[in-house]
Coordinates of C-alpha atoms and ligand atoms in Angstrom, one line a residue:
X1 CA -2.5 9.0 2.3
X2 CA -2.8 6.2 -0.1
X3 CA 0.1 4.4 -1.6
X4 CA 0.5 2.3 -4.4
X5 CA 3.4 -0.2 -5.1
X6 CA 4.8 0.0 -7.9
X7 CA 7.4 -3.2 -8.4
X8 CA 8.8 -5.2 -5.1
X9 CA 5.5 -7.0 -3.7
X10 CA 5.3 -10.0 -1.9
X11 CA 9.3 -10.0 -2.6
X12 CA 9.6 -7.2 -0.2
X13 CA 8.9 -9.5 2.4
X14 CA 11.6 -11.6 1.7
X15 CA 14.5 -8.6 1.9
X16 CA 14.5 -8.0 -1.6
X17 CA 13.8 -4.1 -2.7
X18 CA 10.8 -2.5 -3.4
X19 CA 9.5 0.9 -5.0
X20 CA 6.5 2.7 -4.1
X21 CA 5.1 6.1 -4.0
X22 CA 2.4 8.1 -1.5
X23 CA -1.2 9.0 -3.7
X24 CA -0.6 13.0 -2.1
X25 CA -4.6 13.3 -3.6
X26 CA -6.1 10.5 -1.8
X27 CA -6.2 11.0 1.9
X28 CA -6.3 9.6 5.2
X29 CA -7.5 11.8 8.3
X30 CA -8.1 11.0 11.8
X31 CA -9.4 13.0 14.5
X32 CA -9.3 11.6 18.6
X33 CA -11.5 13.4 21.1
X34 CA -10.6 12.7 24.7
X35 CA -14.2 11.2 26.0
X36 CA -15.5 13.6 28.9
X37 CA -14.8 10.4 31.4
X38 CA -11.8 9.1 31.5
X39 CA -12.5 5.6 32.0
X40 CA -15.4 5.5 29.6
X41 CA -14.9 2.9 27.1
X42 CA -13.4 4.4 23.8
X43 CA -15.4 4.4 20.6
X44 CA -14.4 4.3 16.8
X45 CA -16.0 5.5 13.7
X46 CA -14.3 3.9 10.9
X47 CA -15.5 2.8 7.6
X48 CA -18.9 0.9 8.5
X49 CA -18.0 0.4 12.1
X50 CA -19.7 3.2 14.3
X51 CA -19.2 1.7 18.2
X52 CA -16.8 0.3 21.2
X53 CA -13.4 0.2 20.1
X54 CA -13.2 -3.4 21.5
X55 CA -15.8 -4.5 19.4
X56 CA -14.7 -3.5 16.1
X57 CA -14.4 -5.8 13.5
X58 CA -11.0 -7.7 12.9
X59 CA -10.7 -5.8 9.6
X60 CA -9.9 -3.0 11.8
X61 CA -7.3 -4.4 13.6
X62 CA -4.5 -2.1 12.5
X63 CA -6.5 0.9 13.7
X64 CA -7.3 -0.7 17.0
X65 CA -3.7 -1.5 17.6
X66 CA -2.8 2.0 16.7
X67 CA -5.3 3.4 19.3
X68 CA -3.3 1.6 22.1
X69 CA 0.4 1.7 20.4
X70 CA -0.4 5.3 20.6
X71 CA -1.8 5.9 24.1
X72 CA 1.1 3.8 25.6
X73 CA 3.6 6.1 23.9
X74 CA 2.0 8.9 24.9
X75 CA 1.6 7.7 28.6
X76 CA -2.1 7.6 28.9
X77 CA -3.1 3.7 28.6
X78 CA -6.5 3.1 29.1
X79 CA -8.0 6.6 28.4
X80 CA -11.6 7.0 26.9
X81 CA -11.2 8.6 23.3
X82 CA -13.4 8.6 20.4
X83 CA -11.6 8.1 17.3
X84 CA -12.8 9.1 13.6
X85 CA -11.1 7.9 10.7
X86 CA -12.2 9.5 7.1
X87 CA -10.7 8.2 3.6
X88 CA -10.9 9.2 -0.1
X89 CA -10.2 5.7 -1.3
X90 CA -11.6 2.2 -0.3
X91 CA -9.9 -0.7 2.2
X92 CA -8.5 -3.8 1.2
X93 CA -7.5 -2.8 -2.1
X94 CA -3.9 -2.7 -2.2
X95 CA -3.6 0.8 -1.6
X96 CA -2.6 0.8 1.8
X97 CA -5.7 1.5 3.7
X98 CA -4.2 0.0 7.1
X99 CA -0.9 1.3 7.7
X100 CA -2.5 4.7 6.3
X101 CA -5.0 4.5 8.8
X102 CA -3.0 3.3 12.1
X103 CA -0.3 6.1 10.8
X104 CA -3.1 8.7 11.3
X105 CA -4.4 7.5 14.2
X106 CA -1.5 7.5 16.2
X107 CA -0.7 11.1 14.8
X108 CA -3.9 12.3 15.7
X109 CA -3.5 10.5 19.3
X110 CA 0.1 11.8 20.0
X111 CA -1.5 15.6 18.7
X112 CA -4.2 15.6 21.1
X113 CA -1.7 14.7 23.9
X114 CA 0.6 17.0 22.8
X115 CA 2.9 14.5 22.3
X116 CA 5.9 15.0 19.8
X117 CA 7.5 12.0 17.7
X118 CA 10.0 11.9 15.4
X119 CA 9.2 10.5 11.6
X120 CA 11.4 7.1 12.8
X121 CA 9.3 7.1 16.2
X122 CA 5.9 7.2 13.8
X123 CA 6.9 4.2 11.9
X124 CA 7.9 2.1 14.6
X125 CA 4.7 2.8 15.9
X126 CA 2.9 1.9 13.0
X127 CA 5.0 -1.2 12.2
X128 CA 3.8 -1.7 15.5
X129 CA 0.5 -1.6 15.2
X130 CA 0.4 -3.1 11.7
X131 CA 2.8 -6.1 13.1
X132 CA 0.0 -6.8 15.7
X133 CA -2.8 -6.6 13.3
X134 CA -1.2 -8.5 10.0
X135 CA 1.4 -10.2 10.9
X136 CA 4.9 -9.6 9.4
X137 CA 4.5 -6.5 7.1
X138 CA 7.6 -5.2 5.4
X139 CA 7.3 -2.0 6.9
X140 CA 6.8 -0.6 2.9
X141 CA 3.0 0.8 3.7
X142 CA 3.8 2.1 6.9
X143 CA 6.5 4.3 5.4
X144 CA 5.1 5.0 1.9
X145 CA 1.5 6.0 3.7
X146 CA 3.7 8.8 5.7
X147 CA 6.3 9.7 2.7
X148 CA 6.3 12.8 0.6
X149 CA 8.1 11.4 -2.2
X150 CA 8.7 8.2 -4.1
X151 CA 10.4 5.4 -1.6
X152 CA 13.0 2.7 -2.2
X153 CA 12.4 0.3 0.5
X154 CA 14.8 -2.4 1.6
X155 CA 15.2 -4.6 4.8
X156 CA 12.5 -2.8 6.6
X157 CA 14.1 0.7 5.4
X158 CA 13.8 3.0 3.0
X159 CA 15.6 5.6 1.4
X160 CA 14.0 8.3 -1.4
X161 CA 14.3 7.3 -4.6
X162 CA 15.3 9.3 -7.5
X163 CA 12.0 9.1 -9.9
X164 CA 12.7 11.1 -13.5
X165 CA 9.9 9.7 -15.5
X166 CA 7.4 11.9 -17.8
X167 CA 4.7 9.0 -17.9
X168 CA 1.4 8.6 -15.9
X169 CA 0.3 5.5 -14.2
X170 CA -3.2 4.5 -14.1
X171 CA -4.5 2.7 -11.1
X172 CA -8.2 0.4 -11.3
X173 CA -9.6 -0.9 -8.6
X174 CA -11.1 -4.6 -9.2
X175 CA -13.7 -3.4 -6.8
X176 CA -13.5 -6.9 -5.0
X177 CA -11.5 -6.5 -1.4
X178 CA -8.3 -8.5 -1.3
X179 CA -6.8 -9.6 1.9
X180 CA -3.1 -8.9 2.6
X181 CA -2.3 -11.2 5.7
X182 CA -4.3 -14.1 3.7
X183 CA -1.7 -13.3 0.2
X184 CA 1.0 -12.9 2.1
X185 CA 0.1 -16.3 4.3
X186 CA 0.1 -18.4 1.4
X187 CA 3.2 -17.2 -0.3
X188 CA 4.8 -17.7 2.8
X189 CA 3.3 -21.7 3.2
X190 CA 4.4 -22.2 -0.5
X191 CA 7.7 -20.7 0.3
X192 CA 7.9 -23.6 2.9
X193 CA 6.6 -26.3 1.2
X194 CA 8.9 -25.1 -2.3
X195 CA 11.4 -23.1 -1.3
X196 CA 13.4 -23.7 -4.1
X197 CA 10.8 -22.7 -7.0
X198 CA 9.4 -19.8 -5.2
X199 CA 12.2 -18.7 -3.9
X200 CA 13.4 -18.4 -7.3
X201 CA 9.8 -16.3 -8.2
X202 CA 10.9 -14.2 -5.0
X203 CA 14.5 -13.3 -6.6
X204 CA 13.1 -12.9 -10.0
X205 CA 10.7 -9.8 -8.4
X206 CA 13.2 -8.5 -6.7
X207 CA 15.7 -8.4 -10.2
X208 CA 12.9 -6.6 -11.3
X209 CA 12.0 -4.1 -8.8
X210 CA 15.9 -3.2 -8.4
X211 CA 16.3 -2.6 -12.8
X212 CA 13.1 -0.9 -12.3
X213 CA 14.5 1.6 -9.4
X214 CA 17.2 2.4 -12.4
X215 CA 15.1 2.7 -15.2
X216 CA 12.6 5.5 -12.8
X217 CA 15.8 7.1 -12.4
X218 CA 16.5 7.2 -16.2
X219 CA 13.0 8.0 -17.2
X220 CA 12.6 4.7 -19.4
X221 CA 9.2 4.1 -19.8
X222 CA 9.1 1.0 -22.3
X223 CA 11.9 -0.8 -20.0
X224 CA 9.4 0.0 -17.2
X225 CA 6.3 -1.3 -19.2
X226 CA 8.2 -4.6 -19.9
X227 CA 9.3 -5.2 -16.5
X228 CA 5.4 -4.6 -15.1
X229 CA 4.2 -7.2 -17.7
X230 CA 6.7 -9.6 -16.2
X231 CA 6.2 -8.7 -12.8
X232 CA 2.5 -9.4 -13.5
X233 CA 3.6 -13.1 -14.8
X234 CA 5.7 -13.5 -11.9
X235 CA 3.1 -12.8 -9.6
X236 CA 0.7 -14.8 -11.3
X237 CA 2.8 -17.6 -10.5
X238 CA 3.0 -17.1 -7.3
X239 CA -0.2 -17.6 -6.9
X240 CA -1.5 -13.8 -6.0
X241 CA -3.2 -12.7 -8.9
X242 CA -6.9 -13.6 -9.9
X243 CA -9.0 -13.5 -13.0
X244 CA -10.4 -10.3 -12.4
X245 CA -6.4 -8.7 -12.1
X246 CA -5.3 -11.4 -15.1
X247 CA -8.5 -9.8 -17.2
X248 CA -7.9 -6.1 -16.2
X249 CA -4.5 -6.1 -16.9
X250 CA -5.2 -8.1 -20.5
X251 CA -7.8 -4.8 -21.2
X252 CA -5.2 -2.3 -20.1
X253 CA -2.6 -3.5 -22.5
X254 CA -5.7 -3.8 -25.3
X255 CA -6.4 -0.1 -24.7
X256 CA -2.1 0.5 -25.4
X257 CA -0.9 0.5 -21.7
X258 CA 3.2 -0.3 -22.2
X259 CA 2.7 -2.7 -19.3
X260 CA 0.4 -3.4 -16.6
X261 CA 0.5 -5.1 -13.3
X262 CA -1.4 -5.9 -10.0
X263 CA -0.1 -3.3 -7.2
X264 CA -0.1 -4.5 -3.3
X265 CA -1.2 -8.0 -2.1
X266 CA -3.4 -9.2 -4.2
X267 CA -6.2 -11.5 -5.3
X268 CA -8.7 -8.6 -5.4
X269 CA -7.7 -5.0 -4.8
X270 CA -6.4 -3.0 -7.8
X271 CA -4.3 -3.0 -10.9
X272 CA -1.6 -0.2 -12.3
X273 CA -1.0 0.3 -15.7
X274 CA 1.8 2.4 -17.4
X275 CA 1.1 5.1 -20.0
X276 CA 2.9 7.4 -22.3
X277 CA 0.5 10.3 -22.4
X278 CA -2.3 11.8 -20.7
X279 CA -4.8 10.8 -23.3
X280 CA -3.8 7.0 -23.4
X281 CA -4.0 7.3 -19.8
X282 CA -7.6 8.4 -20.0
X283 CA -8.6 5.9 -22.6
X284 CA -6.9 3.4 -20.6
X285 CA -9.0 4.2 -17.9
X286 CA -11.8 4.4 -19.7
X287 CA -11.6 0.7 -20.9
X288 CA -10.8 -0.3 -17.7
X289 CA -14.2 1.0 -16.7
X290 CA -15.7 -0.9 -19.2
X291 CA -14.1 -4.1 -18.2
X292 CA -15.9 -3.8 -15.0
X293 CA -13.4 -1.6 -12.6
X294 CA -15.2 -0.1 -9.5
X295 CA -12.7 3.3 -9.4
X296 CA -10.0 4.7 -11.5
X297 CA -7.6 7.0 -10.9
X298 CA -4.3 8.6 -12.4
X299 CA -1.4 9.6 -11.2
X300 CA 1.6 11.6 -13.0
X301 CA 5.1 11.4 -11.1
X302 CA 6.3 14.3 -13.6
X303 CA 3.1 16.6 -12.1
X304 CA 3.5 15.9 -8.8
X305 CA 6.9 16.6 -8.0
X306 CA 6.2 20.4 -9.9
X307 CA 2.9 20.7 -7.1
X308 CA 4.2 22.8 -4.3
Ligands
MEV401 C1 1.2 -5.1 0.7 O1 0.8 -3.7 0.4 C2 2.6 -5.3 0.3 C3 3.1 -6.7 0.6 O2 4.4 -6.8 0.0 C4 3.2 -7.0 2.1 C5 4.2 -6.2 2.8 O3 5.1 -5.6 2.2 O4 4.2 -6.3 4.1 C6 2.3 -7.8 -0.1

């Protein structure tokens, strides 16, 4: 499923915490058909790509990794399968698309093997897959695309966090594709080049996302609206944000969001913006439709945790 970050990006990286929580509506599926020939060439269906695995474009690297992470688990390297991926919200927006996608990949291989895994096993795999595909991820998507409940993330681990907040949070995508590995890249050249100045940027998110972890826990929803206006700043600053996120954000705090913030890498994808009720969150989404977002959607912590 989809995930959306909600403080701790970019940071996260670094070994400073994070807080995110699984989209339970928005899904990912896969399904993996042995081919009838063994050593027939395995195909993928995935987004716009309908052809050889092998041949599928680099922005389906993740999945491709997690096709052969997942056959070499299961002990069948090599085999013919035809893989089908199926989503109910769009790539490259900060929402996880990759890791949710290797994540059911591999599920779906290990399934049509027979092949059990424990929840640790799956992540590895997927940090795996992920690792070949972007680089160094965190290991946050790969573990809040397979959670069923909100995640505190640290040091490449992540515990469940205690979330007691009657709020909703809308999201609004940008509709322009944002690349993680390239985000993430240039933090990490600035980083080199300045350690000093971004590393203080870094610490300053990660202050933020660990008062934030409290103030989920306590329900406070204007201490949680500042810190996503500064987290915003901050991530301006760092370079990530773009006009589009810096304008969307501006016309979610117009239309009374209590703070709003770019969610996931960056420089395209989507924004989240805090609410206090269900109607500002639908006027909130509203404007953000006018100001030119491609998708909105909302999610309420409170309602989720009393679905079954
Ligand atoms: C991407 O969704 C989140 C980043 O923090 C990268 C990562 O955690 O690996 C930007």
């Amino acid at each position: 499923m989809a995930k959306v970050i909600l403080f701790g990006e970019h940071s996260v990286v670094y070994g400073h915490p994070a807080v995110a929580v699984p989209l339970h509506n928005l899904h990912m599926t896969a399904t993996v058909r042995p081919a009838a020939v063994v050593t027939a060439p395995s195909t993928l269906n995935c987004l716009d790509w309908h052809g050889p695995l092998d041949a599928a474009p680099a922005q389906l690297a993740s999945v491709v990794e997690a096709v052969k992470v997942a056959t070499g688990f299961a002990g069948h390297p090599d085999t013919g399968l035809h893989v089908t991926t199926q989503a109910d919200f769009p790539p490259e927006r900060g929402l996880g698309s990759s890791a949710a996608a290797a994540g059911a990949v591999i599920q779906a291989v290990l399934d049509a093997y027979g092949v059990p895994a424990s929840p640790q096993q799956l992540f590895d795999l997927t940090q795996e897959a992920e690792r070949i595909a972007h680089g160094h991820p965190s290991g946050l998507d790969a573990l809040t695309t397979a959670s069923l409940a909100p995640v505190y993330f640290r040091d490449g681990a992540g515990t469940a966090l205690d979330m007691n907040l009657t709020a909703w949070i809308v999201i609004a995508d940008s509709g322009a594709q944002g690349s993680t590995r390239e985000t993430v890249g240039d933090v990490r050249r600035g980083y080199e080049t300045s350690p000093e100045q971004v590393g203080a940027l870094l610490d300053q998110l990660g202050a933020i996302a660990e008062g934030a972890a409290e103030d989920l826990r306590t329900g406070d929803v204007s201490a949680l609206g500042e810190k996503m206006n500064d987290a915003h700043r901050l991530l301006a600053e760092l370079g990530v944000s773009d006009d589009r996120l810096d304008a969307m954000t501006g016309a979610a705090r117009d239309a009374g969001a209590v703070g709003a913030k770019l969610t996931g890498g960056g420089r395209g994808g989507c924004i989240i913006a805090l609410a206090r009720t269900g109607d500002d969150a639908a006027r909130i989404a509203g404007s953000l439709t006018d100001a030119g977002a491609s998708g909105t959607w909302i999610y309420a912590p409170h309602l989720e945790k009393a679905a079954p």
